GROMACS .gro file of C-alpha atoms in nm:
model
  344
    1UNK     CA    1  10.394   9.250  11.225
    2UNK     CA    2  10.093   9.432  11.320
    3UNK     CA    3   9.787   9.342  11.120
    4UNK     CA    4   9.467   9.577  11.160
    5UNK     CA    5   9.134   9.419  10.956
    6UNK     CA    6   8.792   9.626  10.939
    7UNK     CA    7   8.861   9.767  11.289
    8UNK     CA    8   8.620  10.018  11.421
    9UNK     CA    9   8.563  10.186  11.723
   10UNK     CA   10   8.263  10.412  11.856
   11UNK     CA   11   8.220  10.584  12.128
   12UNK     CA   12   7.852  10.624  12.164
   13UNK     CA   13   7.743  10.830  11.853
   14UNK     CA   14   8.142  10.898  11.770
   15UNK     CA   15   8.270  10.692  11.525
   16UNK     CA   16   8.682  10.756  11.647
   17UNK     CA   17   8.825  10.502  11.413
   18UNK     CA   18   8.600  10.355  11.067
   19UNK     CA   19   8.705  10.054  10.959
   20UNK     CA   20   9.057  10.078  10.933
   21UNK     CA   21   9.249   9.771  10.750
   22UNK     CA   22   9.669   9.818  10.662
   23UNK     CA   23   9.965   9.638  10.789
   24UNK     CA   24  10.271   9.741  10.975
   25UNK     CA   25  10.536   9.542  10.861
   26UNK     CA   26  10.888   9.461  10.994
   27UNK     CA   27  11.195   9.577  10.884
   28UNK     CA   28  11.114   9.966  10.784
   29UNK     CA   29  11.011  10.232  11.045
   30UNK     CA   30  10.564  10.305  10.941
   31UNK     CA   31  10.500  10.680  11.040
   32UNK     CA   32  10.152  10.691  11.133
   33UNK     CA   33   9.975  11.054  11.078
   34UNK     CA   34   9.634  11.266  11.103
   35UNK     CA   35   9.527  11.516  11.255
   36UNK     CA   36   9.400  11.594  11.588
   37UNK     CA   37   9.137  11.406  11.675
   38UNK     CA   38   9.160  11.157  11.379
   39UNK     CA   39   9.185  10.828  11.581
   40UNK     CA   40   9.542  10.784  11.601
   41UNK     CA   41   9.577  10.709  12.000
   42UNK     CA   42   9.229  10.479  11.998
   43UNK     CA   43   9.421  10.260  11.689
   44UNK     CA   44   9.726  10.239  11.902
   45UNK     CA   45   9.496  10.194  12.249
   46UNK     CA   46   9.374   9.886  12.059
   47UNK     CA   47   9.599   9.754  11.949
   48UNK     CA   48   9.753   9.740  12.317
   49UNK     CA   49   9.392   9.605  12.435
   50UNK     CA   50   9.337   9.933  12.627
   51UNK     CA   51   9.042  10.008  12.436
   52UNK     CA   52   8.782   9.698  12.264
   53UNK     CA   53   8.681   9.748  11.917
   54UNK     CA   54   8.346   9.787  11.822
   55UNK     CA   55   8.449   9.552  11.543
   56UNK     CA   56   8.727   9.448  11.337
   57UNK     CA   57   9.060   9.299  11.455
   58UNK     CA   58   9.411   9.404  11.504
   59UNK     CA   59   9.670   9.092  11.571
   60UNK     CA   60   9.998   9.106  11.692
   61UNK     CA   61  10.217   8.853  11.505
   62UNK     CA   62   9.895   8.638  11.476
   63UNK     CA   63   9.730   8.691  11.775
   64UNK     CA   64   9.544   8.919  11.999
   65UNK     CA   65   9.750   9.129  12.272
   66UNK     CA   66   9.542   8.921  12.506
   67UNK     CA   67   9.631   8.600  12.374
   68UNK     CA   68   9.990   8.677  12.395
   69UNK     CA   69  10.205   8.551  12.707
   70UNK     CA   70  10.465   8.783  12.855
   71UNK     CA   71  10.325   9.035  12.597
   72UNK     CA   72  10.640   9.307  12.662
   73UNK     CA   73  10.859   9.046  12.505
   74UNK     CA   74  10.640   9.093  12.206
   75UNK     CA   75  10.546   9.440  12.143
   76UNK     CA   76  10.692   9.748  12.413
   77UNK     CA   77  10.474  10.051  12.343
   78UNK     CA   78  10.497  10.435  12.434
   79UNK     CA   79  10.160  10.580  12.443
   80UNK     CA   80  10.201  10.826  12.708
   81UNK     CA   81  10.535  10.956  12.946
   82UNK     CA   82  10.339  11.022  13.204
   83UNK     CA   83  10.183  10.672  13.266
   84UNK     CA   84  10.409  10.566  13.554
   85UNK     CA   85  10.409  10.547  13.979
   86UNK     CA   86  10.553  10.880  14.052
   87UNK     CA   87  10.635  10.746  14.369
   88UNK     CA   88  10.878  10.504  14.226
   89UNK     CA   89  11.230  10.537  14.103
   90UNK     CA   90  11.334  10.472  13.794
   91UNK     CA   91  11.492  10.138  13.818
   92UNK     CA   92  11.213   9.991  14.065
   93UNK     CA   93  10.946  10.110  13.808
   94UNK     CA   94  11.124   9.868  13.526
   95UNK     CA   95  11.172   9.584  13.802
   96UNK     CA   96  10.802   9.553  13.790
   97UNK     CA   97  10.768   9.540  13.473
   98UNK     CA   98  11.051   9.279  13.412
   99UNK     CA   99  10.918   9.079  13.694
  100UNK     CA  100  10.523   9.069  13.557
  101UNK     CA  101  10.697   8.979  13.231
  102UNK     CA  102  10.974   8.737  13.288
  103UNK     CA  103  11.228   8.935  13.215
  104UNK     CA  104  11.540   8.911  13.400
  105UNK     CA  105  11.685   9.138  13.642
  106UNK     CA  106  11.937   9.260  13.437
  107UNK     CA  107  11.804   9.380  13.180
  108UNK     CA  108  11.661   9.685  13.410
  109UNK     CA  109  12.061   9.803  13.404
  110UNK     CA  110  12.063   9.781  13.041
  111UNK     CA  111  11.815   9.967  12.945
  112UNK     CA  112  11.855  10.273  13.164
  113UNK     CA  113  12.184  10.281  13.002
  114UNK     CA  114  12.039  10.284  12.639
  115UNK     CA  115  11.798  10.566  12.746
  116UNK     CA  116  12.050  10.760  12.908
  117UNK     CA  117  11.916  10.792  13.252
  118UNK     CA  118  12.171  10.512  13.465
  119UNK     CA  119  12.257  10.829  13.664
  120UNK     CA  120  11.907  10.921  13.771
  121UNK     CA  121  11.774  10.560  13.819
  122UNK     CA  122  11.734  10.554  14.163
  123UNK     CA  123  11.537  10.900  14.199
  124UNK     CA  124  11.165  10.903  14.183
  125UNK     CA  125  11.009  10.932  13.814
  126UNK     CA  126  10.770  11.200  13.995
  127UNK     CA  127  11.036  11.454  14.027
  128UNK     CA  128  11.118  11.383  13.632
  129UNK     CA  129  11.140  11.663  13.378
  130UNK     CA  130  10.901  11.550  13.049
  131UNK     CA  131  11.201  11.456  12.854
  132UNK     CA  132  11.297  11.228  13.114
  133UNK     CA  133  10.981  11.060  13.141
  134UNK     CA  134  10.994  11.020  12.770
  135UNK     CA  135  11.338  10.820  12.803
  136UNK     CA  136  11.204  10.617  13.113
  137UNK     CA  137  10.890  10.519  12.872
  138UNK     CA  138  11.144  10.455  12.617
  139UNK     CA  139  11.341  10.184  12.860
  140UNK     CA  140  11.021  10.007  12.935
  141UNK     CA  141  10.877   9.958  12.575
  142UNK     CA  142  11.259   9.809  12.503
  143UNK     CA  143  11.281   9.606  12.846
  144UNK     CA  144  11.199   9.303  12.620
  145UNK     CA  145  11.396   9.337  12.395
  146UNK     CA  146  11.047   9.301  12.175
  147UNK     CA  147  11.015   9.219  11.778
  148UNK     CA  148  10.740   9.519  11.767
  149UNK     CA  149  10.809   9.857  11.871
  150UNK     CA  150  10.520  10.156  11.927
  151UNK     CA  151  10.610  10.496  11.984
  152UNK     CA  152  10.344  10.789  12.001
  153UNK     CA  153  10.487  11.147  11.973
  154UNK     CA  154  10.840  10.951  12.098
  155UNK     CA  155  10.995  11.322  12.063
  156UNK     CA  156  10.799  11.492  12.308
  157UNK     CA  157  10.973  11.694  12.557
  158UNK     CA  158  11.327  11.600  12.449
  159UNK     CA  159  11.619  11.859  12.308
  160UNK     CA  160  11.798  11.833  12.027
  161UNK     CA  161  12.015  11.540  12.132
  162UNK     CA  162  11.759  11.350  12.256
  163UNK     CA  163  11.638  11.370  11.959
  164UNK     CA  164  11.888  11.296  11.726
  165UNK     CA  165  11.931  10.991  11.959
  166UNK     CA  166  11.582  10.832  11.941
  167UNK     CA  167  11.545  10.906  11.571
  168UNK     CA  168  11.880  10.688  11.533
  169UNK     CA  169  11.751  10.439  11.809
  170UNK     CA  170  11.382  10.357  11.581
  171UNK     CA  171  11.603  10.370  11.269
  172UNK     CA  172  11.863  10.122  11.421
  173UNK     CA  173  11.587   9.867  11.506
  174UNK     CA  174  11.401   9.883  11.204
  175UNK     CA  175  11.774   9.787  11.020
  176UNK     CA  176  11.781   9.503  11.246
  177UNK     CA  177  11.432   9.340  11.122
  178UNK     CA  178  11.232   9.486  11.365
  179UNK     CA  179  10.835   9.653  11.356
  180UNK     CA  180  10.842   9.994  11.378
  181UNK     CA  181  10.545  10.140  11.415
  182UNK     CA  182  10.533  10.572  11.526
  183UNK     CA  183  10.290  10.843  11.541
  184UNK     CA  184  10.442  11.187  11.536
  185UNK     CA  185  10.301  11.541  11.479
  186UNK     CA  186  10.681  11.696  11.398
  187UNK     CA  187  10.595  11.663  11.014
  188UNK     CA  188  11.009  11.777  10.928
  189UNK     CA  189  11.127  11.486  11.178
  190UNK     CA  190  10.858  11.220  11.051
  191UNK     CA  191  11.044  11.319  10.696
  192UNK     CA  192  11.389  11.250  10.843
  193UNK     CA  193  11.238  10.929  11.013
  194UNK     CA  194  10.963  10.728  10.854
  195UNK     CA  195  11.019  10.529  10.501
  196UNK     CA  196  10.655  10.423  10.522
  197UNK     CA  197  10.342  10.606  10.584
  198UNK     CA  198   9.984  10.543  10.707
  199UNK     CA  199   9.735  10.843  10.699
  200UNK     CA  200   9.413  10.853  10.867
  201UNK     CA  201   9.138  11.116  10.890
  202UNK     CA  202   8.844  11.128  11.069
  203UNK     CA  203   8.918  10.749  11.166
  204UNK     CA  204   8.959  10.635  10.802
  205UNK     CA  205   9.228  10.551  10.596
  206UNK     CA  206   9.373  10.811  10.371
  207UNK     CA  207   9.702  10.695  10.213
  208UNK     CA  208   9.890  10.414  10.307
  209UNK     CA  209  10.214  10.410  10.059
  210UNK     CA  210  10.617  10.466  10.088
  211UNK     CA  211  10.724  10.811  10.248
  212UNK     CA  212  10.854  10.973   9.863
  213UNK     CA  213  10.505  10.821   9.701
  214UNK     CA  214  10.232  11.017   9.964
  215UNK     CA  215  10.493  11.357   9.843
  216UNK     CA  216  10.444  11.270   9.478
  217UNK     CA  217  10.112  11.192   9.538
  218UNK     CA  218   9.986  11.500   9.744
  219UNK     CA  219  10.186  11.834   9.613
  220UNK     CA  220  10.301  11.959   9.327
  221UNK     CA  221  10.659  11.890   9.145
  222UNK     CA  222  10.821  12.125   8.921
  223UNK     CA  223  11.165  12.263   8.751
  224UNK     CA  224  11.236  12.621   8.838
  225UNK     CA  225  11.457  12.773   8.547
  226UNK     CA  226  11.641  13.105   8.572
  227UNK     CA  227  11.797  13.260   8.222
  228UNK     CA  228  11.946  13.621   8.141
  229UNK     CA  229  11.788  13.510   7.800
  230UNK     CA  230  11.441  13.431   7.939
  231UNK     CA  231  11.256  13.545   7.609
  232UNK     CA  232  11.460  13.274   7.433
  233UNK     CA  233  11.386  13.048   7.694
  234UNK     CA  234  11.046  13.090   7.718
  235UNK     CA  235  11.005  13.062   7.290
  236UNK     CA  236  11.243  12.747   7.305
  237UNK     CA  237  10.987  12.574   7.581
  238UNK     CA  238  10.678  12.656   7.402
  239UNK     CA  239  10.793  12.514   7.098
  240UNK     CA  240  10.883  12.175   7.285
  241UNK     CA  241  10.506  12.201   7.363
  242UNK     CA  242  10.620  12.243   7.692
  243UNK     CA  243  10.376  12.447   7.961
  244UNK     CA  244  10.501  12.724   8.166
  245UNK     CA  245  10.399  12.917   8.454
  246UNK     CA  246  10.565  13.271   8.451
  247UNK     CA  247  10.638  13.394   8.820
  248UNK     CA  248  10.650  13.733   8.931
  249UNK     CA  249  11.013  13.692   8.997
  250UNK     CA  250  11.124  13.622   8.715
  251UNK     CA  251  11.191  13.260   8.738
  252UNK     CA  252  11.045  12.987   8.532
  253UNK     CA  253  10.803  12.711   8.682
  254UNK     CA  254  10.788  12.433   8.408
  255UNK     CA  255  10.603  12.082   8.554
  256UNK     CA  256  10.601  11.736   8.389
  257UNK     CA  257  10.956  11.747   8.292
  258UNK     CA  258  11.292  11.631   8.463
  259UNK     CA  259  11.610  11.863   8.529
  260UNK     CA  260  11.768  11.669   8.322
  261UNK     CA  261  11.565  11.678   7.995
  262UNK     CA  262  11.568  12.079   8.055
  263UNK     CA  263  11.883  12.147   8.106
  264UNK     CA  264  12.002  11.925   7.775
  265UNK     CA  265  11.714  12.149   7.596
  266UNK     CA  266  11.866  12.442   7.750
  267UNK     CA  267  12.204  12.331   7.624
  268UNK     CA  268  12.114  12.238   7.283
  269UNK     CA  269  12.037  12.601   7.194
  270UNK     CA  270  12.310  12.725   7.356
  271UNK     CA  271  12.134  12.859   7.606
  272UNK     CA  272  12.258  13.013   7.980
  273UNK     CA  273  12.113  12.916   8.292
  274UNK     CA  274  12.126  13.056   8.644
  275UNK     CA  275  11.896  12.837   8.812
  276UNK     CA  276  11.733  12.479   8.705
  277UNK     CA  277  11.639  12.329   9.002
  278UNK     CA  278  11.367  12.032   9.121
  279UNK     CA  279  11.084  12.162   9.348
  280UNK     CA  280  10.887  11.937   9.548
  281UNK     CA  281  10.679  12.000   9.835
  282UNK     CA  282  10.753  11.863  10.185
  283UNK     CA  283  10.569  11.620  10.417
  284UNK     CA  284  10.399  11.931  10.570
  285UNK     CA  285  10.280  12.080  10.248
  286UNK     CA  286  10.183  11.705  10.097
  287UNK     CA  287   9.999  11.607  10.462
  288UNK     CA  288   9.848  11.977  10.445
  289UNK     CA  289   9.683  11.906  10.126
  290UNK     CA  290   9.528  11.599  10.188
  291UNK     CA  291   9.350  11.609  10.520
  292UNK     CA  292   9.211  11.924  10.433
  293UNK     CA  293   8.872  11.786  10.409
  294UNK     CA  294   8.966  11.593  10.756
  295UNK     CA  295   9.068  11.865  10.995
  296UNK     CA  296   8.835  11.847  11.306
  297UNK     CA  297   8.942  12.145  11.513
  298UNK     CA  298   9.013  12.466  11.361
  299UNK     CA  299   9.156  12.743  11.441
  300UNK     CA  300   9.126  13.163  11.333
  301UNK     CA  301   9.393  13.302  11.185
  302UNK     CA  302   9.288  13.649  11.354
  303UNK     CA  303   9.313  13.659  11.740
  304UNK     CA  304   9.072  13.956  11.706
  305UNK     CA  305   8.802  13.819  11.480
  306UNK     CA  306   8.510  13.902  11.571
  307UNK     CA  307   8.140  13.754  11.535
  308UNK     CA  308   7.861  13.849  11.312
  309UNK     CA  309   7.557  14.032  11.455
  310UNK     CA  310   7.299  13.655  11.545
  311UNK     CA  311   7.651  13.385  11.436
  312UNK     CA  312   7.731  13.203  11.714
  313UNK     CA  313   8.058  13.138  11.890
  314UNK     CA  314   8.142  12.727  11.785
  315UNK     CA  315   8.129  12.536  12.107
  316UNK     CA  316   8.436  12.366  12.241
  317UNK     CA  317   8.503  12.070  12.171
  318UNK     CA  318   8.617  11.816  12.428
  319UNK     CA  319   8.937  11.579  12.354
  320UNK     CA  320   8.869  11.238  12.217
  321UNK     CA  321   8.651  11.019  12.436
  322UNK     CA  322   8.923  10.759  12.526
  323UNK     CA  323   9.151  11.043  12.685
  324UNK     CA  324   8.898  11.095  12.940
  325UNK     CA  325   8.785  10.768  13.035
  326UNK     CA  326   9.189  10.617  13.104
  327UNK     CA  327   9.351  10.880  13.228
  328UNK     CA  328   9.612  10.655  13.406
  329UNK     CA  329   9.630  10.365  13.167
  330UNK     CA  330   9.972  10.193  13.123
  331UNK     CA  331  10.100  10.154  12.775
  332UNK     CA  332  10.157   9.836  12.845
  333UNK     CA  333   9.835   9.729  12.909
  334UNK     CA  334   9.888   9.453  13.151
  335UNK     CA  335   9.623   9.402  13.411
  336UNK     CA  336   9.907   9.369  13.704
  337UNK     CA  337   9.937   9.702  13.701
  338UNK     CA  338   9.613   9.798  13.763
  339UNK     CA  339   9.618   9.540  14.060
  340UNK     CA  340   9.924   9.720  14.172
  341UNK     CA  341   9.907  10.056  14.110
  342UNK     CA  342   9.942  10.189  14.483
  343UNK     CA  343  10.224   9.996  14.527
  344UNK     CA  344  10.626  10.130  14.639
   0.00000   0.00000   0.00000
């Protein structure tokens, strides 16, 4: 489990993540979303010990990442594919991390195999496409065969198959007890993956509830009704005291009631339907609506817009703090790579 109490981060007069307090608990795969800039990769950075918070804690079953020993047989993370020794192959870059771990030899084999890349594991990871980086991360946050697993944007770079095949991979280990933990900006594969969700904006917490709640939650539901006898229709659901939204269509919007209970009202005046059908808005449209208010880079719609005589063009905006002050940290985290970081 990973346990995050009151933890804050600020970078200078930035505030990247406000006192943030949820769990991530084991057993069910916790999507973790916000937008750009909203303090997703300093949460995870911390949690890893790459970045100190301000205050607040984050523990790692009980204890702080640098109170735990052999820490990749606790937690593997993927924070970012390129984080490796291009100079290295495949298989030597995992030996070093098995060997600064305690992990046995054999395990390297194993998990190129998982990942797909057995074929390619004695070619340098510098001549590796980004979908084959994403694998090789992949192996090393599984090289312990750890009870926690953290994956940012885990689909990055891959095809179709790939992913398919990590998507059944993070569901497969949740099923088998383990912490899932995965931040993702592919809203329609988040809604294939995730059956938990934690929201942040702006560094703070926004929803933290089960994947159908935050849809219920954050969009609108509704019954969409067709009928070649509309009039009736529409005369039968007013006097049920029932509200309904007329669309331009023709169709019937009618909210607070179930298919069900429609279609047996429907029925019970002998009424024919060509449509009744459940709408409810998708993780897009439900994430959409509530960081609204949290959205920290905009864009125009119109690539020709231009300015007002005296309004000023907004300045660019530079890329969260942390991303320029680590370029080359290891998602791991462990200090023998930086001790070792020129090495074959």
């Amino acid at each position: 489990m990973i346990e995050l109490d009151g933890l804050t981060k600020r970078f200078g007069t930035k505030t990247a993540v406000d006192h943030l307090t949820f769990s991530v608990r084991p057993g069910i795969i916790t999507g973790f979303l916000g937008p750009n800039g909203a303090g997703k990769t300093t949460t995870m950075r911390m949690v890893l010990g790459l970045d100190n918070p301000t205050s607040g804690s984050v523990l790692i079953d009980g204890k702080r990442y640098d109170q735990l020993k052999d820490p990749l047989t606790y937690i593997g993370a993927l924070l970012d594919a390129k984080a490796m020794h291009g100079g290295r192959s495949a298989y030597n870059h995992l030996l070093c991390l098995a060997q600064s771990n305690g992990i046995p030899k054999a395990r390297v084999t194993e998990v190129l195999d998982t990942v797909g890349l057995t074929a390619v594991a004695r070619k340098k990871a510098k001549g590796f496409s980004l979908g084959m980086g994403q694998r090789l991360g992949i192996a090393g946050a599984l090289l312990g065969d750890p009870r926690i697993l953290m994956f940012d944007e885990p689909v990055n770079g891959l095809d179709p198959e790939g992913i398919h095949w990590i998507r059944n991979l993070m569901k497969s280990l949740a099923a088998a007890g383990r912490t899932v933990f995965v931040s993702s900006h592919l809203m329609s594969e988040m809604a294939l993956t995730a059956d938990h969700l934690v929201v942040i904006g702006q560094g703070r917490l926004l929803a933290d509830t089960s994947m159908a709640d935050f849809i219920r939650n954050n969009s609108r539901s509704y019954v969409r009704l067709r009928s070649p006898q509309r009039e009736r229709l529409l005369d039968v659901l007013h006097e049920a005291g029932i509200t309904v939204v007329e669309t331009g269509s023709g169709a019937l919007e009618v909210d607070g009631g179930s298919a069900e209970q429609l279609g047996e009202l429907a029925a019970s005046h002998h009424l024919t339907l060509h449509e009744l059908s459940p709408q409810q808005a998708s993780l897009e449209e439900a994430f959409m609506r509530l960081t609204a208010e949290s959205v920290e880079y905009h864009a125009h719609s119109d690539p020709h817009r231009t300015l007002e005589p005296g309004q000023a063009a907004e300045p660019h905006r530079a890329a969260e703090p942390h991303q320029a002050a680590a370029p080359e940290s290891q998602p791991w985290g462990s200090s023998w790579q930086q001790k070792n970081r020129k090495g074959a």
